Structures are given as C-alpha cells and as structure tokens.
CSV table of C-alpha atoms in Angstrom, one decimal:
chain,number,residue,atom,x,y,z
A,1,MET,CA,-151.5,-142.9,133.8
A,2,ILE,CA,-153.8,-141.0,131.4
A,3,PRO,CA,-152.4,-137.4,130.8
A,4,ALA,CA,-154.8,-134.6,130.0
A,5,SER,CA,-155.2,-134.0,126.3
A,6,ILE,CA,-153.3,-131.1,124.8
A,7,MET,CA,-155.5,-128.7,122.8
A,8,LEU,CA,-153.8,-126.9,120.0
A,9,ARG,CA,-155.8,-124.1,118.6
A,10,LEU,CA,-154.6,-122.6,115.4
A,11,LEU,CA,-157.3,-120.0,115.2
A,12,ALA,CA,-155.0,-117.8,117.2
A,13,LEU,CA,-152.7,-117.8,114.3
A,14,VAL,CA,-155.3,-116.3,111.9
A,15,GLY,CA,-153.7,-113.7,109.8
A,16,MET,CA,-150.4,-115.4,110.1
A,17,LEU,CA,-151.1,-118.6,108.2
A,18,CYS,CA,-153.4,-119.4,105.3
A,19,LEU,CA,-155.2,-122.5,106.5
A,20,CYS,CA,-155.7,-123.8,103.0
A,21,SER,CA,-152.1,-123.2,101.9
A,22,THR,CA,-150.0,-126.2,100.9
A,23,GLU,CA,-146.8,-124.2,101.3
A,24,PRO,CA,-144.5,-125.2,104.1
A,25,LEU,CA,-144.5,-123.1,107.2
A,26,LEU,CA,-141.6,-120.6,107.3
A,27,ARG,CA,-142.1,-119.2,110.8
A,28,ASN,CA,-139.6,-119.4,113.6
A,29,LYS,CA,-139.1,-123.1,114.2
A,30,ARG,CA,-140.0,-122.9,117.9
A,31,SER,CA,-143.3,-121.3,117.0
A,32,TRP,CA,-144.5,-124.5,115.4
A,33,ILE,CA,-143.6,-127.1,118.0
A,34,ILE,CA,-146.4,-128.7,120.0
A,35,ASP,CA,-146.0,-128.8,123.7
A,36,SER,CA,-144.1,-131.9,124.6
A,37,PHE,CA,-145.6,-135.1,126.0
A,38,ASP,CA,-144.0,-137.2,128.8
A,39,ILE,CA,-143.7,-141.0,129.0
A,40,VAL,CA,-142.4,-142.6,132.2
A,41,GLU,CA,-139.5,-145.0,131.4
A,42,GLU,CA,-140.4,-148.7,131.7
A,43,HIS,CA,-144.1,-147.8,132.2
A,44,PRO,CA,-145.8,-151.2,133.1
A,45,GLY,CA,-149.0,-150.6,131.1
A,46,PRO,CA,-151.5,-152.0,130.4
A,47,PHE,CA,-151.0,-151.2,126.8
A,48,PRO,CA,-152.1,-149.4,124.8
A,49,TYR,CA,-152.8,-146.4,126.9
A,50,GLU,CA,-153.8,-142.8,125.9
A,51,LEU,CA,-150.9,-140.3,126.0
A,52,GLY,CA,-152.8,-137.2,124.8
A,53,GLN,CA,-154.8,-135.7,122.0
A,54,ILE,CA,-154.1,-133.0,119.4
A,55,ASN,CA,-157.2,-131.0,118.3
A,56,LEU,CA,-157.4,-128.7,115.3
A,57,ASP,CA,-160.4,-126.3,114.8
A,58,ARG,CA,-161.4,-126.8,111.2
A,59,ASN,CA,-164.6,-126.5,109.2
A,60,TYR,CA,-163.5,-129.4,107.0
A,61,LEU,CA,-162.3,-132.9,107.7
A,62,VAL,CA,-158.6,-133.5,108.3
A,63,GLU,CA,-156.5,-136.7,108.6
A,64,PHE,CA,-154.0,-136.8,111.4
A,65,ILE,CA,-150.6,-138.3,110.7
A,66,LEU,CA,-147.6,-138.9,113.0
A,67,LYS,CA,-144.0,-139.7,111.8
A,68,GLY,CA,-140.6,-140.0,113.4
A,69,HIS,CA,-139.0,-141.6,116.4
A,70,GLY,CA,-141.3,-144.1,118.1
A,71,VAL,CA,-143.5,-144.5,115.0
A,72,ASP,CA,-141.6,-145.3,111.8
A,73,GLU,CA,-138.1,-144.7,113.2
A,74,GLU,CA,-136.4,-146.5,116.2
A,75,PRO,CA,-137.8,-147.2,118.6
A,76,LYS,CA,-140.5,-148.3,116.2
A,77,GLY,CA,-144.0,-149.2,117.4
A,78,VAL,CA,-144.1,-147.1,120.5
A,79,LEU,CA,-146.6,-144.5,119.4
A,80,SER,CA,-149.6,-144.2,117.1
A,81,ILE,CA,-152.2,-141.5,116.4
A,82,ASP,CA,-155.9,-142.0,115.5
A,83,SER,CA,-156.2,-140.4,112.1
A,84,LYS,CA,-159.7,-139.1,112.8
A,85,THR,CA,-159.6,-138.0,116.5
A,86,GLY,CA,-155.9,-137.1,117.0
A,87,VAL,CA,-155.6,-139.3,120.1
A,88,ILE,CA,-152.1,-140.6,120.6
A,89,HIS,CA,-151.5,-144.0,122.2
A,90,VAL,CA,-148.5,-145.7,123.7
A,91,HIS,CA,-148.0,-149.3,122.8
A,92,ARG,CA,-144.9,-150.5,124.7
A,93,LYS,CA,-142.1,-149.6,127.1
A,94,VAL,CA,-139.2,-147.2,126.4
A,95,ASP,CA,-135.8,-147.4,127.9
A,96,TYR,CA,-134.5,-143.9,128.8
A,97,GLU,CA,-130.9,-145.0,128.5
A,98,GLN,CA,-131.5,-145.8,124.8
A,99,PHE,CA,-133.9,-143.0,124.0
A,100,SER,CA,-134.3,-140.0,126.3
A,101,ILE,CA,-136.5,-138.0,123.8
A,102,LEU,CA,-138.6,-138.9,120.8
A,103,ARG,CA,-138.8,-136.3,118.1
A,104,LEU,CA,-141.7,-136.5,115.7
A,105,THR,CA,-143.5,-134.7,113.0
A,106,PHE,CA,-147.3,-134.1,113.2
A,107,GLN,CA,-149.3,-133.5,110.0
A,108,ALA,CA,-152.9,-132.6,109.4
A,109,LYS,CA,-154.0,-133.4,105.8
A,110,ASN,CA,-157.1,-131.9,104.2
A,111,LYS,CA,-159.1,-134.9,103.3
A,112,SER,CA,-160.9,-133.2,100.4
A,113,ASN,CA,-157.7,-132.5,98.4
A,114,SER,CA,-155.1,-134.5,100.4
A,115,ALA,CA,-153.0,-131.3,100.8
A,116,ILE,CA,-151.0,-130.9,104.0
A,117,ASP,CA,-152.9,-128.4,106.0
A,118,THR,CA,-150.6,-128.2,109.0
A,119,GLN,CA,-147.1,-129.6,109.8
A,120,LEU,CA,-145.7,-129.2,113.3
A,121,GLY,CA,-142.8,-130.6,115.3
A,122,MET,CA,-143.6,-132.7,118.4
A,123,GLU,CA,-141.4,-134.0,121.2
A,124,VAL,CA,-142.0,-136.8,123.7
A,125,ASN,CA,-139.8,-136.8,126.7
A,126,ILE,CA,-138.9,-140.1,128.4
A,127,LEU,CA,-138.9,-139.6,132.1
A,128,ASP,CA,-136.1,-141.5,133.8
A,129,ILE,CA,-136.7,-143.9,136.6
A,130,ASN,CA,-134.0,-145.3,138.9
A,131,ASP,CA,-133.4,-148.6,137.2
A,132,ASN,CA,-129.6,-148.5,137.0
A,133,PRO,CA,-127.2,-149.0,139.9
A,134,PRO,CA,-123.9,-147.2,140.0
A,135,VAL,CA,-121.2,-149.4,138.4
A,136,PHE,CA,-117.5,-149.1,139.4
A,137,GLN,CA,-115.0,-148.9,136.6
A,138,ARG,CA,-113.1,-151.6,138.3
A,139,LYS,CA,-114.2,-154.2,140.8
A,140,LEU,CA,-110.8,-154.6,142.3
A,141,TYR,CA,-108.2,-151.9,143.0
A,142,ASN,CA,-104.7,-153.0,144.1
A,143,VAL,CA,-102.3,-150.4,145.4
A,144,THR,CA,-99.0,-150.3,147.3
A,145,ILE,CA,-98.0,-147.4,149.6
A,146,ASP,CA,-95.1,-146.7,151.9
A,147,GLU,CA,-95.5,-147.3,155.6
A,148,ALA,CA,-94.1,-143.8,156.2
A,149,ALA,CA,-96.9,-142.2,154.2
A,150,LYS,CA,-98.4,-139.2,156.0
A,151,GLN,CA,-102.0,-139.0,157.0
A,152,GLY,CA,-104.2,-137.2,154.6
A,153,GLU,CA,-102.2,-138.2,151.6
A,154,PHE,CA,-104.0,-139.6,148.5
A,155,VAL,CA,-104.0,-143.4,148.5
A,156,VAL,CA,-106.2,-144.3,145.5
A,157,GLY,CA,-109.2,-143.0,143.6
A,158,VAL,CA,-112.4,-144.9,142.7
A,159,LEU,CA,-115.0,-144.0,140.1
A,160,ALA,CA,-118.6,-145.3,139.6
A,161,ILE,CA,-120.9,-144.4,136.8
A,162,ASP,CA,-124.7,-144.4,136.8
A,163,LYS,CA,-126.5,-144.5,133.5
A,164,ASP,CA,-129.6,-142.8,134.8
A,165,ALA,CA,-130.5,-139.2,133.8
A,166,PRO,CA,-127.5,-136.9,134.5
A,167,GLY,CA,-127.9,-134.3,137.1
A,168,THR,CA,-130.8,-136.1,138.9
A,169,PRO,CA,-130.9,-137.9,142.2
A,170,ASN,CA,-131.0,-141.2,140.2
A,171,SER,CA,-127.5,-140.6,138.9
A,172,THR,CA,-126.0,-138.8,141.9
A,173,ILE,CA,-123.6,-141.1,143.7
A,174,ASP,CA,-122.4,-141.2,147.3
A,175,TYR,CA,-119.4,-143.3,148.3
A,176,LYS,CA,-119.1,-145.1,151.6
A,177,ILE,CA,-116.6,-147.4,153.3
A,178,THR,CA,-118.5,-150.5,154.5
A,179,SER,CA,-115.6,-152.6,155.9
A,180,VAL,CA,-111.9,-152.5,156.6
A,181,THR,CA,-109.9,-155.7,157.4
A,182,PRO,CA,-108.0,-155.7,159.6
A,183,SER,CA,-109.3,-153.0,161.9
A,184,GLY,CA,-107.1,-151.0,164.3
A,185,ASN,CA,-107.0,-148.1,166.6
A,186,ASN,CA,-104.0,-146.4,165.0
A,187,VAL,CA,-105.4,-145.9,161.5
A,188,GLU,CA,-108.8,-144.9,160.0
A,189,PHE,CA,-109.5,-144.8,156.3
A,190,TYR,CA,-112.0,-142.3,154.8
A,191,ILE,CA,-113.3,-141.5,151.3
A,192,GLU,CA,-114.0,-138.1,149.8
A,193,PRO,CA,-117.2,-137.3,147.9
A,194,ARG,CA,-115.4,-137.6,144.6
A,195,GLY,CA,-114.0,-141.1,145.4
A,196,SER,CA,-110.5,-140.3,146.8
A,197,LEU,CA,-109.4,-142.6,149.5
A,198,SER,CA,-107.1,-141.4,152.3
A,199,PHE,CA,-106.3,-142.3,155.9
A,200,LYS,CA,-105.9,-140.7,159.4
A,201,GLY,CA,-103.3,-141.8,161.9
A,202,CYS,CA,-100.3,-144.0,161.5
A,203,LEU,CA,-99.5,-147.0,159.3
A,204,ASP,CA,-97.5,-149.8,160.9
A,205,TYR,CA,-96.2,-152.6,158.7
A,206,GLU,CA,-95.5,-154.8,161.7
A,207,LEU,CA,-99.2,-154.6,162.8
A,208,ALA,CA,-100.8,-155.0,159.4
A,209,ASN,CA,-99.0,-155.2,156.1
A,210,LYS,CA,-102.2,-155.3,154.0
A,211,TYR,CA,-105.7,-153.8,154.2
A,212,THR,CA,-108.8,-155.0,152.4
A,213,ILE,CA,-111.4,-152.3,152.1
A,214,THR,CA,-114.9,-152.5,150.7
A,215,ILE,CA,-116.4,-149.4,149.0
A,216,GLU,CA,-120.1,-148.9,148.3
A,217,ALA,CA,-121.4,-146.5,145.7
A,218,LYS,CA,-125.1,-145.7,146.2
A,219,ASP,CA,-127.4,-143.4,144.2
A,220,ARG,CA,-130.0,-141.0,145.6
A,221,GLY,CA,-133.0,-142.4,143.8
A,222,LYS,CA,-136.4,-141.6,145.4
A,223,GLY,CA,-137.9,-144.6,147.0
A,224,VAL,CA,-135.4,-147.3,146.0
A,225,LYS,CA,-131.7,-146.5,146.1
A,226,LEU,CA,-129.5,-148.7,144.1
A,227,SER,CA,-125.9,-149.6,144.9
A,228,SER,CA,-122.8,-151.7,144.1
A,229,THR,CA,-119.5,-152.4,145.7
A,230,ALA,CA,-115.8,-152.6,144.8
A,231,THR,CA,-112.8,-153.9,146.8
A,232,ILE,CA,-109.5,-152.0,147.5
A,233,ILE,CA,-106.4,-153.9,148.5
A,234,ILE,CA,-103.7,-151.7,150.1
A,235,ASN,CA,-100.3,-153.3,150.4
A,236,LEU,CA,-97.8,-151.6,152.8
A,237,GLN,CA,-94.2,-151.3,151.9
A,238,ASP,CA,-92.0,-151.7,155.0
A,239,GLY,CA,-90.4,-148.5,156.2
A,240,ASN,CA,-87.5,-147.8,158.5
A,241,ASN,CA,-89.3,-147.2,161.8
A,242,HIS,CA,-87.3,-149.6,164.1
A,243,ALA,CA,-83.8,-148.8,165.4
A,244,PRO,CA,-81.2,-151.6,164.8
A,245,ILE,CA,-80.5,-153.9,167.7
A,246,ILE,CA,-77.3,-155.9,168.2
A,247,THR,CA,-78.4,-159.5,168.8
A,248,GLY,CA,-75.2,-161.6,168.1
A,249,GLN,CA,-73.0,-162.7,171.0
A,250,THR,CA,-69.5,-164.1,170.6
A,251,PRO,CA,-67.4,-165.2,173.6
A,252,LEU,CA,-63.9,-163.8,174.0
A,253,ASP,CA,-60.9,-165.9,175.1
A,254,TYR,CA,-58.8,-164.1,177.6
A,255,GLU,CA,-56.0,-166.7,177.3
A,256,LYS,CA,-55.6,-166.1,173.6
A,257,GLN,CA,-55.7,-162.4,173.7
A,258,THR,CA,-56.1,-160.1,176.6
A,259,LYS,CA,-56.8,-156.9,174.5
A,260,HIS,CA,-59.3,-156.5,171.7
A,261,LYS,CA,-60.2,-153.7,169.4
A,262,PHE,CA,-63.7,-153.6,168.0
A,263,THR,CA,-65.6,-151.6,165.4
A,264,ILE,CA,-69.3,-151.9,165.8
A,265,PHE,CA,-71.4,-150.4,163.0
A,266,ALA,CA,-75.2,-150.5,162.5
A,267,GLU,CA,-76.9,-148.7,159.6
A,268,ASN,CA,-80.3,-148.3,158.0
A,269,LYS,CA,-80.1,-147.2,154.4
A,270,LYS,CA,-83.6,-145.6,154.5
A,271,PRO,CA,-84.2,-142.5,156.7
A,272,PHE,CA,-85.6,-143.4,160.1
A,273,PHE,CA,-89.1,-142.3,161.0
A,274,SER,CA,-91.7,-142.8,163.8
A,275,CYS,CA,-95.4,-142.1,164.2
A,276,GLU,CA,-97.5,-142.1,167.2
A,277,VAL,CA,-101.2,-141.1,167.6
A,278,LYS,CA,-101.9,-138.6,170.3
A,279,GLU,CA,-105.5,-137.5,169.8
A,280,ARG,CA,-108.3,-138.7,167.5
A,281,PHE,CA,-111.0,-136.5,165.9
A,282,GLY,CA,-114.1,-137.5,163.9
A,283,ASP,CA,-114.2,-134.6,161.4
A,284,ARG,CA,-110.6,-133.9,160.7
A,285,LEU,CA,-107.1,-135.4,160.7
A,286,TRP,CA,-105.8,-136.8,164.0
A,287,THR,CA,-103.0,-135.4,166.1
A,288,VAL,CA,-99.9,-137.5,165.5
A,289,VAL,CA,-96.3,-137.1,166.7
A,290,SER,CA,-93.4,-137.9,164.3
A,291,ASN,CA,-89.9,-138.2,165.7
A,292,PRO,CA,-87.2,-138.6,163.0
A,293,GLN,CA,-84.0,-139.9,164.6
A,294,ASN,CA,-80.7,-138.5,163.4
A,295,PRO,CA,-77.6,-140.8,163.0
A,296,SER,CA,-75.4,-141.0,166.2
A,297,SER,CA,-72.2,-142.6,167.4
A,298,ARG,CA,-71.1,-143.9,170.8
A,299,ASN,CA,-67.8,-145.0,172.3
A,300,ILE,CA,-68.0,-148.4,173.8
A,301,THR,CA,-65.6,-149.8,176.4
A,302,ILE,CA,-65.5,-153.6,176.6
A,303,THR,CA,-63.9,-155.3,179.6
A,304,VAL,CA,-62.9,-159.0,179.2
A,305,GLU,CA,-63.0,-160.7,182.6
A,306,ASP,CA,-60.8,-163.8,183.2
A,307,SER,CA,-62.6,-167.0,184.2
A,308,ASN,CA,-60.8,-169.7,186.3
A,309,ASP,CA,-60.1,-172.4,183.8
A,310,PRO,CA,-58.8,-175.7,185.1
A,311,PRO,CA,-55.1,-176.6,184.8
A,312,PHE,CA,-54.0,-179.1,182.2
A,313,PHE,CA,-51.0,-181.5,182.0
A,314,LEU,CA,-48.4,-180.9,179.4
A,315,ASP,CA,-48.1,-184.6,178.8
A,316,PRO,CA,-51.6,-186.1,179.0
A,317,ALA,CA,-50.1,-189.6,179.1
A,318,LYS,CA,-46.7,-190.6,180.4
A,319,LYS,CA,-44.9,-193.9,181.0
A,320,ALA,CA,-42.8,-194.6,184.1
A,321,VAL,CA,-40.6,-197.6,185.1
A,322,VAL,CA,-40.3,-198.7,188.7
A,323,GLU,CA,-38.4,-201.6,190.3
A,324,GLU,CA,-40.2,-204.5,191.7
A,325,ASN,CA,-40.4,-204.5,195.5
A,326,GLY,CA,-39.4,-200.9,195.6
A,327,ALA,CA,-39.6,-198.9,198.8
A,328,ILE,CA,-42.8,-197.1,199.7
A,329,GLY,CA,-42.4,-193.4,198.8
A,330,ALA,CA,-39.7,-193.9,196.3
A,331,PHE,CA,-39.5,-191.4,193.4
A,332,VAL,CA,-41.2,-192.6,190.2
A,333,ASP,CA,-41.4,-189.6,187.8
A,334,LYS,CA,-42.1,-186.0,187.5
A,335,VAL,CA,-45.2,-184.5,185.7
A,336,LYS,CA,-46.0,-180.8,184.8
A,337,ALA,CA,-49.3,-179.0,184.7
A,338,VAL,CA,-50.0,-175.5,183.4
A,339,ASP,CA,-52.6,-173.0,184.6
A,340,PRO,CA,-54.3,-171.5,181.4
A,341,ASP,CA,-55.2,-168.4,183.4
A,342,THR,CA,-51.6,-167.4,184.0
A,343,GLY,CA,-49.8,-169.5,181.4
A,344,ARG,CA,-47.2,-170.7,184.1
A,345,PRO,CA,-46.6,-174.2,185.4
A,346,HIS,CA,-48.0,-175.0,188.8
A,347,LYS,CA,-47.1,-177.5,191.4
A,348,LEU,CA,-49.6,-180.3,191.9
A,349,GLU,CA,-51.0,-181.1,195.2
C-alpha cells in the first residue's frame, strides 16, 4: 500500500507567518496540524514502505525532522522521515489495541543557520482490522431457577467484550444459542441482543432438572467474522406441580374392631401450580395455561367388609382317656371351636 503524498504548501500562509522567524507559532493549534496519515493495523509489509511525503516550498535548503510516538517514543522504530526529501517510511507493524493513534511533531530546520523554520503537529491513525474475537467475561455460568418460573422472565445475563475499535463492525457482537441439552417441545430458550437469556413455554423438573446451553458471541467483521463460546448450566428447583397421592394400604381387622374413625390429611407446603403449552410462536411468547389449585377437603366413608375366616379350637391340643375294648360310638370327650367372624362357639360337624 503506497499512499499518495501529502503536499503542504505554506505559501498560502504568507502574511501570516515570517518564514525566517525562529519564534514558535502562536496560531490556533488546529491551524498547524498536517492532515493525518493512516496505517493499517498489522500491515504485512514488505518493510519499509512509503507512507507519504511532506513538501515545503522554500528558496533555501531545509532539514526535515520527525519526533514523537512511533519515532523516539513508544512504539519506537515504526516511522522515519528522510531529512532531505520529507518522505515518511513505515518500518514495522503496529497493534491498534496498543496504539490507536500516533501523535508526532514535524519540524523543518533552516540548514544555513539551524533555526527551526516550521513546526507542525502530525497524526498517524492506526486503522483497526478484525484480529480480536469477542471474549466472554466467564466461560461457565451456573444458575438455579424455580420450576414455577414464568416464561419471559430473566434467567441469566452474559457479556462478551471485543478489543477491536469501538463502534465498528469489528467490535459489534451478536449473541446466538448454538445448542441446548436436553431438547424438548415444552420449553425454548432465547437470548436478547444484549445477552439476556430467557425462555418460552413451561419448565418441568420431572422431564429435565438441568439444562446445558452453549452461547456463541460473534463479531460483524468484514470478510472474516470471529467468535467464541460460553456454557450456561441451568439447574431447576423442584416446584409443587403434582397433587399428593395416597399410596399406603393397611388392612383392617373386622374381628378386632368393627368401627373405625380416620383422619386423612395430605399437604404441600408450597403453593400448587401447573403449566401447559397450548400454542407456539416463533417471534413472541407462547400461549400457556396455568391452573393454580386451591386447597380442598372431602368427606370419606370407609366400609369394612367381613371376610369368612376359618373357625379355631379353643384348646388346640387336648388329652382324653378311654377304656380298652370300649364300645364303638362310646363318648370320649368334648371339644369347642369358635368362629372368628361371629365370636360365638360353633358345633363341629
């Protein structure tokens, strides 16, 4: 890249400035600044290359001198000027993120008496290239939200910073969700332009108690767009969206007690909620139905039915004495059995 030389003609200032004067210029500061030069950041060379030329119309010899940033101040060794021709050369690369502008002083010295003939300010702008990807402040975001959170609520905010020139496409960042694990039909996460993450639909702890989301930040650099990613882990806190169910079963003994009085109580300490997706939209929140359930009570009648339990002997083992050679059908002894269903003795057959 060889910029066109910049011609500075001081003859236009005749009457305003004594060309042989050694006094410093006292005009408005802006009046004595040479038009700025531009250097593309990370210019590949080859070096040195010509940046431009400063010409003064004089009828005597002058020596050109350049001082300031890029010459004898950091970043040193970037620029030089030919003392006879006024041609400025660039000798190495410059990083915009370290030096966005180089401010220098140009002097023209009368060679006959070494007096400073002209002293002007000079600026060299470093033109930013897209050499920095956006960087997230954190690579991992870990948050916990309630299962009962409503769609559209703020979940977490991410922020990425690009070191390229502010206000340019190189530093303008777009956020995008690249993956969500696990995926589902009842919930959809989305991210706002400023990095705020929210969701549409309904969260369900029983379906997924944790989500892992990958967020991409990409700049708008011309040609090559640079990007980086961060991970968001969302942990769900179980909410009260399931009514209590009585699962225990205990048999009742009719023989021990024919009448029973029960108090059955089921309680959830947190308010009950429910959420159901009815309609999905791409550009706005979905239609969901929430049905909070109020506490209620019911009267329950329990009927205990008697089962036919077998009778049992009052004496499970009993001794009897009979005479030898006794008659058939002679009386031996008497036993008693009780029916547990009635509690009364029964005759045996």
